[in-house]
Each structure stands twice: as structure tokens, then as C-alpha cells.
XYZ file of N, CA and C in Angstrom:
69
model
N 167.426 -35.209 -1.576
C 168.444 -34.225 -1.245
C 168.299 -34.017 0.068
N 169.694 -33.707 0.604
C 169.954 -33.441 1.956
C 169.389 -31.986 2.686
N 168.594 -31.921 3.439
C 168.324 -30.952 4.140
C 168.946 -30.432 5.409
N 169.700 -31.578 6.030
C 170.319 -31.444 7.053
C 171.722 -30.971 6.919
N 172.041 -30.544 5.654
C 173.493 -30.275 5.503
C 173.337 -28.622 5.841
N 174.200 -28.199 7.221
C 174.284 -26.838 7.409
C 175.625 -26.361 7.243
N 176.288 -27.412 6.519
C 177.805 -26.669 6.231
C 177.875 -25.838 4.912
N 178.178 -24.416 5.215
C 178.107 -23.521 4.307
C 178.701 -23.900 2.961
N 180.054 -24.484 3.026
C 180.713 -25.049 1.905
C 179.870 -26.104 1.044
N 179.301 -27.091 1.943
C 178.586 -28.162 1.455
C 177.392 -27.445 0.504
N 176.911 -26.569 1.206
C 175.634 -26.227 0.740
C 175.748 -25.409 -0.614
N 176.904 -24.539 -0.758
C 177.377 -23.923 -1.829
C 177.416 -24.802 -2.725
N 178.300 -25.877 -2.490
C 178.700 -26.818 -3.608
C 177.298 -27.551 -3.989
N 176.561 -27.640 -3.225
C 175.071 -28.607 -3.744
C 174.403 -27.703 -4.689
N 174.415 -26.170 -4.149
C 173.622 -25.299 -4.860
C 174.041 -25.409 -6.467
N 175.544 -25.192 -6.619
C 176.116 -24.947 -7.815
C 175.996 -26.196 -8.334
N 175.854 -27.537 -7.865
C 175.559 -28.698 -8.718
C 174.290 -28.601 -9.281
N 173.144 -28.253 -8.399
C 172.101 -28.067 -8.669
C 171.694 -27.009 -9.838
N 172.103 -26.008 -9.623
C 171.985 -24.788 -10.807
C 172.645 -25.501 -12.237
N 173.841 -26.179 -12.079
C 174.179 -26.769 -13.319
C 173.270 -27.601 -13.952
N 172.554 -28.427 -13.226
C 171.617 -29.609 -13.528
C 170.539 -28.632 -14.128
N 170.011 -27.620 -13.703
C 168.862 -27.130 -14.010
C 169.074 -26.079 -15.422
N 170.274 -26.124 -15.693
C 170.485 -25.152 -16.908
C 170.261 -26.330 -18.212
């Protein structure tokens, strides 16, 4: 996992993908 991503959009995207994966 990328912790160096400080881009808000990228972080949001990753968060959404992660959320979908955990569902």
C-alpha cells in the first residue's frame, strides 16, 4: 500500500477501492 500518496483525489480513490474490497 502506498503511504506516500498525499494527493487527496488519489487517496479518496484508494479508500473507495479498499472499502469495496472489504465489503
